[in-house]
Tab-separated table of C-alpha atoms in Angstrom:
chain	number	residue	atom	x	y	z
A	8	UNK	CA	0.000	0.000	0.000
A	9	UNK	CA	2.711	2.106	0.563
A	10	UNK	CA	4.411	2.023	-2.855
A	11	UNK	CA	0.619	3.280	-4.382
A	12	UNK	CA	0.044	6.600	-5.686
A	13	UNK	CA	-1.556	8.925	-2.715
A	14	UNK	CA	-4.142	10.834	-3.416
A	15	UNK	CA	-3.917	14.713	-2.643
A	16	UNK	CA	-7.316	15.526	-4.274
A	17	UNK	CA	-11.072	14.801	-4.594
A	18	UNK	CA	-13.628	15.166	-6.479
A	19	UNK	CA	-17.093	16.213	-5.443
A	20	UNK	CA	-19.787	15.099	-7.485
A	21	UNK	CA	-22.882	17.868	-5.729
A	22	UNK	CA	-26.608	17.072	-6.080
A	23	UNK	CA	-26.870	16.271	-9.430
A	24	UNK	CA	-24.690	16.075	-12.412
A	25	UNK	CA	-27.269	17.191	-14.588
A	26	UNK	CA	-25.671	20.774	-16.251
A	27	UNK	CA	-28.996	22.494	-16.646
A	28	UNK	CA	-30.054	21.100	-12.997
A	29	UNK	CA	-26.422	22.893	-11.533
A	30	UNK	CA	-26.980	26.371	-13.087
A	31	UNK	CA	-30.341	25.664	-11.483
A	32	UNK	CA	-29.248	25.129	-8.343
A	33	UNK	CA	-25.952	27.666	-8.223
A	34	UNK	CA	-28.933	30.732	-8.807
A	35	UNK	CA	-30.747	28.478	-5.805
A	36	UNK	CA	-27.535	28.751	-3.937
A	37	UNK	CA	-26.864	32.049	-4.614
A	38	UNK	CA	-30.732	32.997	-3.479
A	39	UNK	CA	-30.014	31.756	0.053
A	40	UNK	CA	-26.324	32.829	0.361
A	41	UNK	CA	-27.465	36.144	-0.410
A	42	UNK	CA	-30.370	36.172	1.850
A	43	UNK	CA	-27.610	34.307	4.968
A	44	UNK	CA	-25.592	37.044	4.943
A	45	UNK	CA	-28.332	40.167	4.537
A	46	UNK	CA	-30.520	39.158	7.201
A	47	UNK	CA	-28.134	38.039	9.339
A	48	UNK	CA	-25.765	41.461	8.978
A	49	UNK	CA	-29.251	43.514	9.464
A	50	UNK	CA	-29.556	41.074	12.831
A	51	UNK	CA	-26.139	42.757	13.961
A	52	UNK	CA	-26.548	45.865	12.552
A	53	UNK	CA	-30.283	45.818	14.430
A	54	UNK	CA	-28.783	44.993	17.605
A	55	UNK	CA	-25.348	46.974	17.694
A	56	UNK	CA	-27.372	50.781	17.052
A	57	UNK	CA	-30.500	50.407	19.022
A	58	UNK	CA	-29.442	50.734	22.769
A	59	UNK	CA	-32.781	49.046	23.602
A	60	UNK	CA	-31.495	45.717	22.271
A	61	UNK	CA	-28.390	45.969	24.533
A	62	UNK	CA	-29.251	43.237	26.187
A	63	UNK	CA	-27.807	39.411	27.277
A	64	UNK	CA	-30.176	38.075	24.642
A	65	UNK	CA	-29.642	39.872	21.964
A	66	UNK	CA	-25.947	40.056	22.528
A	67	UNK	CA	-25.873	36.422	22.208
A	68	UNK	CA	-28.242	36.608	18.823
A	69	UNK	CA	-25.530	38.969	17.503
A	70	UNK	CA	-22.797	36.288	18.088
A	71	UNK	CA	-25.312	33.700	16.652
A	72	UNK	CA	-25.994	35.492	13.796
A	73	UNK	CA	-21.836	36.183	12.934
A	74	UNK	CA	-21.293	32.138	13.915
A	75	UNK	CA	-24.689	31.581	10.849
A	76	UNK	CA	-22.958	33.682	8.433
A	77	UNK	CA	-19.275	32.231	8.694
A	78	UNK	CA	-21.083	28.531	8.573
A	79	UNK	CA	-22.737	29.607	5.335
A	80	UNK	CA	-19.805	30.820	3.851
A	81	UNK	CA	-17.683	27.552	4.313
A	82	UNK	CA	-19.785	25.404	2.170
A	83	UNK	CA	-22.427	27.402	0.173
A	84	UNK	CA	-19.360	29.579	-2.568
A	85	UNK	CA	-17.622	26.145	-3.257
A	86	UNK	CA	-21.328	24.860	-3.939
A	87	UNK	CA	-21.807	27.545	-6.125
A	88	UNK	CA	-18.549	27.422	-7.578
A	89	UNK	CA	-18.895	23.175	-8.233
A	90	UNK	CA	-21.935	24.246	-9.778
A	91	UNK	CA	-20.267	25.989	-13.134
A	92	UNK	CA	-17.104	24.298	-12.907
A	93	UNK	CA	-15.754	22.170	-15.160
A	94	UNK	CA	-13.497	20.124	-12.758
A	95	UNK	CA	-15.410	19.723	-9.373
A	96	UNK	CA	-12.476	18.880	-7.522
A	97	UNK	CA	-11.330	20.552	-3.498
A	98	UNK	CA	-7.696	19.567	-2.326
A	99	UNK	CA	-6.982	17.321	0.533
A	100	UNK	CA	-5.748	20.368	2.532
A	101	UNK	CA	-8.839	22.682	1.665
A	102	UNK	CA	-11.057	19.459	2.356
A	103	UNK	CA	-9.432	19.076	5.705
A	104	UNK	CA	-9.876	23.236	6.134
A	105	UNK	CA	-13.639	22.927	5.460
A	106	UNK	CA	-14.334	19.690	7.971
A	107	UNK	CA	-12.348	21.735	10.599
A	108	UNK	CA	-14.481	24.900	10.176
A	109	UNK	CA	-17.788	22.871	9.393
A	110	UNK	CA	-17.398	21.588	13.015
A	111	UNK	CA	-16.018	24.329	14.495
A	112	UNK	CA	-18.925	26.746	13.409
A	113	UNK	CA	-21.600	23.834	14.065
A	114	UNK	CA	-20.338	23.496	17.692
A	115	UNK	CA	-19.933	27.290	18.894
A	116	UNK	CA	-23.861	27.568	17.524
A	117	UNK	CA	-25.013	24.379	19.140
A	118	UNK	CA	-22.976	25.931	22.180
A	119	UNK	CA	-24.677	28.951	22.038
A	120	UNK	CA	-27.990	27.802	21.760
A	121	UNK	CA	-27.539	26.350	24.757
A	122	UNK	CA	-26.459	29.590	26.560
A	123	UNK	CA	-29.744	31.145	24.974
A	124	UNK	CA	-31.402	28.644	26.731
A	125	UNK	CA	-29.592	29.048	30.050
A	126	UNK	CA	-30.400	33.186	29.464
A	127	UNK	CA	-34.129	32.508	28.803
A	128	UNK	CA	-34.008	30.519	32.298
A	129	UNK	CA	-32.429	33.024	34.398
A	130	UNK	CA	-34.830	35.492	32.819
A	131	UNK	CA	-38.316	33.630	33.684
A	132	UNK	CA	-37.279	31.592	36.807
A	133	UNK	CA	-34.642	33.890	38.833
A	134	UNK	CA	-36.408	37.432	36.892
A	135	UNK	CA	-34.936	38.934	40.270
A	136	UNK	CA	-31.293	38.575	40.212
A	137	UNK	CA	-31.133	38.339	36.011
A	138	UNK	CA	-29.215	41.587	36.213
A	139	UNK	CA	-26.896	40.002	38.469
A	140	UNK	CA	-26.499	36.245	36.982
A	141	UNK	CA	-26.572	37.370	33.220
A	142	UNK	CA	-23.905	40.715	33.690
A	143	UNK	CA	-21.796	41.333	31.584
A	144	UNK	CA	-18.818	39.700	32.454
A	145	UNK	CA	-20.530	36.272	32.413
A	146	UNK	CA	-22.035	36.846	28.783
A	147	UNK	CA	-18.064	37.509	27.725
A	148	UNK	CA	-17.505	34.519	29.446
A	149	UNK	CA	-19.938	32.124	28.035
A	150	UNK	CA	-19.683	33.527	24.574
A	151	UNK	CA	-15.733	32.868	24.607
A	152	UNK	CA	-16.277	29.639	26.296
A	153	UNK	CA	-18.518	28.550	23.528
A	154	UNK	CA	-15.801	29.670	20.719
A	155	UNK	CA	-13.181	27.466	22.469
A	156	UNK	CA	-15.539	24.566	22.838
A	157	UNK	CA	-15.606	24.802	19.169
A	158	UNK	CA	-12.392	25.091	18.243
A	159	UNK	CA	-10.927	22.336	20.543
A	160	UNK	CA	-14.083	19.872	18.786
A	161	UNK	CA	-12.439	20.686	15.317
A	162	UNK	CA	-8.813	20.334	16.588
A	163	UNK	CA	-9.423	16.902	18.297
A	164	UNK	CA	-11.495	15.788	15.061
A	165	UNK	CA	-9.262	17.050	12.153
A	166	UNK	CA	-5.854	17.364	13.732
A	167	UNK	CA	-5.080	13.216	13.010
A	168	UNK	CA	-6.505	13.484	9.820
A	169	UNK	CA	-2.938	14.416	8.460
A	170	UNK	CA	-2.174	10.999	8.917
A	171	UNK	CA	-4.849	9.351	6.619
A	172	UNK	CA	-4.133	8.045	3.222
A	173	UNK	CA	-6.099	7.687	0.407
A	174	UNK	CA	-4.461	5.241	-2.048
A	175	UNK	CA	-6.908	6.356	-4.923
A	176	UNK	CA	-8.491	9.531	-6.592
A	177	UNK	CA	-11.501	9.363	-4.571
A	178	UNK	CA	-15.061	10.842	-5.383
A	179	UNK	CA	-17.031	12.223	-2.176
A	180	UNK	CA	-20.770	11.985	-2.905
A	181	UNK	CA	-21.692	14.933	-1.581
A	182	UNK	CA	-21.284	18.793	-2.310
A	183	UNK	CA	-18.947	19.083	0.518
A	184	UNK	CA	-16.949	17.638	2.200
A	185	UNK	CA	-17.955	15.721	5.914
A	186	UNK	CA	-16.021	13.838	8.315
A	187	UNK	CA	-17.634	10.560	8.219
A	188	UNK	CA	-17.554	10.714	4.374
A	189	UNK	CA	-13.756	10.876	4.642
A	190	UNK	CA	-12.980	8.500	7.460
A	191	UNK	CA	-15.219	5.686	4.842
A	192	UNK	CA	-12.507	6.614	1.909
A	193	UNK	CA	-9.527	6.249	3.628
A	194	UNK	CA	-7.318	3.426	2.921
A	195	UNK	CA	-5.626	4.017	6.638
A	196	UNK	CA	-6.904	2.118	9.789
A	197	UNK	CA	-9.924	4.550	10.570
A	198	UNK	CA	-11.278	3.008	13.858
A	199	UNK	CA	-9.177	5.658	16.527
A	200	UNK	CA	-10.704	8.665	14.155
A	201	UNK	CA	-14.586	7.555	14.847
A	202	UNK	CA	-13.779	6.608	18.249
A	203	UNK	CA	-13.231	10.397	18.486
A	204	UNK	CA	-15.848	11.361	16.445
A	205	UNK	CA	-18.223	9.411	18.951
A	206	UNK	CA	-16.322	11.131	22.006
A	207	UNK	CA	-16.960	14.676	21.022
A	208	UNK	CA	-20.294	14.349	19.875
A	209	UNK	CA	-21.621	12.981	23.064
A	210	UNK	CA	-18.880	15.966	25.032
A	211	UNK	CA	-19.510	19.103	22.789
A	212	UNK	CA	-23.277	17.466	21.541
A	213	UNK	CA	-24.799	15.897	24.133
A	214	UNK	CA	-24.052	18.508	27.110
A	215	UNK	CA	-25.212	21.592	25.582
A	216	UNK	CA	-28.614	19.110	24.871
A	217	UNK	CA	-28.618	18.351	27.884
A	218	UNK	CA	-28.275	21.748	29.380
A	219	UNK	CA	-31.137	22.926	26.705
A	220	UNK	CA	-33.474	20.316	28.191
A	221	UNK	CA	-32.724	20.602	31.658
A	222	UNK	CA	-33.671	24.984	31.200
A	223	UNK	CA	-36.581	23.766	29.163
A	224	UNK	CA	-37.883	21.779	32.105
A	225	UNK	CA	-37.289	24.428	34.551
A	226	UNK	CA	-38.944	27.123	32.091
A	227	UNK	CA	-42.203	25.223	31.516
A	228	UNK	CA	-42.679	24.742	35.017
A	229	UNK	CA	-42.153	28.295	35.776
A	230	UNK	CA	-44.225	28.950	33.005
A	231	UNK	CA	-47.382	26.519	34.113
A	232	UNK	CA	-47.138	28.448	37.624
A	233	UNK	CA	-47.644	31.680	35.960
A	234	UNK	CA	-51.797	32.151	36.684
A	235	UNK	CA	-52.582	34.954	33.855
A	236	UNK	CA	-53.011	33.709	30.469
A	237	UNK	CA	-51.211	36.487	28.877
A	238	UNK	CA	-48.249	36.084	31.187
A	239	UNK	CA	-47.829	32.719	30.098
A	240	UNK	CA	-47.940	33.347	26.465
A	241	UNK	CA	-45.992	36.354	26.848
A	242	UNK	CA	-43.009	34.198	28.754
A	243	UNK	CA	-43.701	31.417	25.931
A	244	UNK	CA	-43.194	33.854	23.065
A	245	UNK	CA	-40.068	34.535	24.426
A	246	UNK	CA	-38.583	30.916	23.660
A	247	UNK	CA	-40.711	29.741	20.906
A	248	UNK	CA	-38.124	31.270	18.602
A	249	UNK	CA	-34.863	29.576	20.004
A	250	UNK	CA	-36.884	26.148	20.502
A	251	UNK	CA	-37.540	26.350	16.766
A	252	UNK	CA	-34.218	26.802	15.539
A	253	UNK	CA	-32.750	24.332	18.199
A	254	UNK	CA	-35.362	21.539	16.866
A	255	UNK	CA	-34.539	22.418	13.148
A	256	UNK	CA	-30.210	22.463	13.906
A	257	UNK	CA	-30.737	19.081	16.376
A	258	UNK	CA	-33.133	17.119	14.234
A	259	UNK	CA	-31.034	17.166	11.099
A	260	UNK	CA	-27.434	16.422	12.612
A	261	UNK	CA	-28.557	13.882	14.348
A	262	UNK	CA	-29.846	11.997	11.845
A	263	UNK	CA	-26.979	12.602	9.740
A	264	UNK	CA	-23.723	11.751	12.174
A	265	UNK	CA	-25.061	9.676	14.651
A	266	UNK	CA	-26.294	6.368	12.476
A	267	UNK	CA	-24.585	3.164	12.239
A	268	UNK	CA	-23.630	3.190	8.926
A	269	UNK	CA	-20.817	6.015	8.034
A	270	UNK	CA	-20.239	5.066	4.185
A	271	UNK	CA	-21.276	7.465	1.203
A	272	UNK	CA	-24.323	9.478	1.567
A	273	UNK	CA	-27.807	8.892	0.074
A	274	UNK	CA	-29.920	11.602	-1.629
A	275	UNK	CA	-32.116	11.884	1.376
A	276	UNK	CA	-28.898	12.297	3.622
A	277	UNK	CA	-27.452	14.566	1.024
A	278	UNK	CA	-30.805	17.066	1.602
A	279	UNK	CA	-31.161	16.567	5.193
A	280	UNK	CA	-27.733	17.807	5.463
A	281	UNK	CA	-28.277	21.119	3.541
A	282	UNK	CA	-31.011	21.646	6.567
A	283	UNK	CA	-27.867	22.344	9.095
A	284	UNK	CA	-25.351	23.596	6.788
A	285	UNK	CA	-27.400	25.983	4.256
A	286	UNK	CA	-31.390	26.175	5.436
A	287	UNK	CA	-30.759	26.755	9.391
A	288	UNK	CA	-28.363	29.777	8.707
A	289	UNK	CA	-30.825	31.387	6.940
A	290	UNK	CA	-34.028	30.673	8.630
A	291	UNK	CA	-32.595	31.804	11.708
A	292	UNK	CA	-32.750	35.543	11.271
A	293	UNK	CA	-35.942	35.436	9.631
A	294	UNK	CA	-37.359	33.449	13.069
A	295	UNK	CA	-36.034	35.311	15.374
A	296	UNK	CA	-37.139	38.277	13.544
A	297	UNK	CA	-40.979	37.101	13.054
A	298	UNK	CA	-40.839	35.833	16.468
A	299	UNK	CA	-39.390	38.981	18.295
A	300	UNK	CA	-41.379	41.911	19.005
A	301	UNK	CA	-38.463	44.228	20.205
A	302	UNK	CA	-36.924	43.388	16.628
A	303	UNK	CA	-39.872	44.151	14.819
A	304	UNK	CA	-40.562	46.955	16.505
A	305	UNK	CA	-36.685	48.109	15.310
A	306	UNK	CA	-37.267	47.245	11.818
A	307	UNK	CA	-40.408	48.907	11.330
A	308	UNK	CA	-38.963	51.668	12.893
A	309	UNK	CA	-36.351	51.901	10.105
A	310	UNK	CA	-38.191	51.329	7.105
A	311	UNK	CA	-40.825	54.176	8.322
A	312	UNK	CA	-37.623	56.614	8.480
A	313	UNK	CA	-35.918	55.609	5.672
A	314	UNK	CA	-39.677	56.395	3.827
A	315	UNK	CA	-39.404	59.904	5.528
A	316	UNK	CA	-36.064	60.468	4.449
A	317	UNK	CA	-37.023	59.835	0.957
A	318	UNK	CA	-39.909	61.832	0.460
């Protein structure tokens, strides 16, 4: 095995290989990309000028938002690129680059979901000393905390991928490329690489789930203790938004990394997988947008000027 040619290449052969399907799809693409980035910059732009918004919240929706729009942009301009290119090819190193900051960006969001969640329980169960649990110093804190959960995931994941081999000039069904796609290519002993896979997942995965359930349970009780019906729905509105997008992220990675089988992708896997990587950026803006009053308010606020301004 040693004396065969290695690979320092792949080829990704997308959604379809149809050419009037990919020009189809790269003005698809280029739809949501567009849309990623634009709602999610007017999120931060929203929340960095109004001084009303200056809160633990929103500070974390600003961070979410930046996390949404760097995930996009790892996968969705090679997409688009794949799509009009004649040679659909990504090197070893870039491939390696992208599974590094595919995980790295997935975990920091999962991560800080979960803080959201923690925020929306200090908020309706300790409303009292919110001011004092969520300052400002803690919000640095947990945001940072969730950027260096993410990094160390990717490090541990694609760090002994340098040692891999592939013996052949592989072709990754899929549009980009994914860690358990890889590992089932490799010609090297793989088992030590899924091991860690499985490791992470359940330590940067399943904790932040966990912590999202156990501030779920505590909010609904709070919640079914609150006697007015308008209180309730009023303390409900405030988390039907993050519950959303946690369902939408959770439902669709699951499914994809934690199954038995690890080997190439099928077209079902290959869609459910644009649900975390290329759908979930850009719903989440326009959710927490529909779902937020304050940011409504904001918006509305804006377009009304900018109508004033121009007449």
């Amino acid at each position: 095995m040693e004396n065969q040619n290695v690979t320092t290449e792949f080829i990704l052969l997308g959604l379809s290989s149809n050419p009037e399907i990919q020009i189809l799809l790269f003005f698809v693409f280029l739809i949501i990309y567009t849309i990623t980035v634009l709602g999610n910059v007017l999120i931060i732009l929203i929340i960095r000028t109004d001084h009303h918004l200056h809160t633990p919240m929103f500070y974390f929706l600003s961070h979410l938002a930046f996390v949404d729009i760097s995930y996009s942009t790892v996968t969705v301009p090679k997409i688009m690129a794949n799509c009009i290119a004649n040679q659909k090819s990504i090197s070893l190193v870039g491939c390696i680059v992208q599974i590094f900051s595919i995980i790295n960006f997935a975990c920091v969001d999962f991560s800080l979901l979960s803080v959201m969640a923690y925020d929306r329980y200090a908020a309706i169960c300790n409303p009292l000393h919110y001011s004092t649990i969520m300052r400002k110093q803690i919000c640095r804190q947990l945001v940072g905390g969730s950027w260096i959960m993410g990094f160390l995931d990717a490090l541990i994941n694609t760090y002994p991928l340098k040692h891999l081999r592939f013996c052949w000039m592989p072709s990754i069904n899929h549009y980009t490329c994914e860690l358990p796609v890889i590992l089932s290519l490799s010609c090297s002993h793989t088992f030590n690489n899924y091991i860690l896979l499985i490791a992470t997942s359940i330590i940067f995965g399943f904790i932040p789930l966990f912590l999202i359930i156990l501030s779920y349970i505590y909010i609904i009780s709070s919640i079914l203790h609150i006697h007015s019906a308008k209180g309730r729905s009023k303390a409900f509105s405030t988390c039907s938004s993050h519950l959303i997008v946690v369902c939408m992220f959770l439902f669709s990675v699951v499914f994809r990394y934690l199954k038995p089988n690890f080997k190439s992708p099928t077209d079902l896997e290959k869609v459910i997988s644009i649900q975390y990587t290329i759908l979930t950026p850009m719903l989440n803006p326009i959710i927490y947008s529909l779902k937020n009053k304050e940011i409504k308010v904001v918006i509305r606020n804006s377009l009304k000027n900018i109508g004033n301004i121009s007449i």
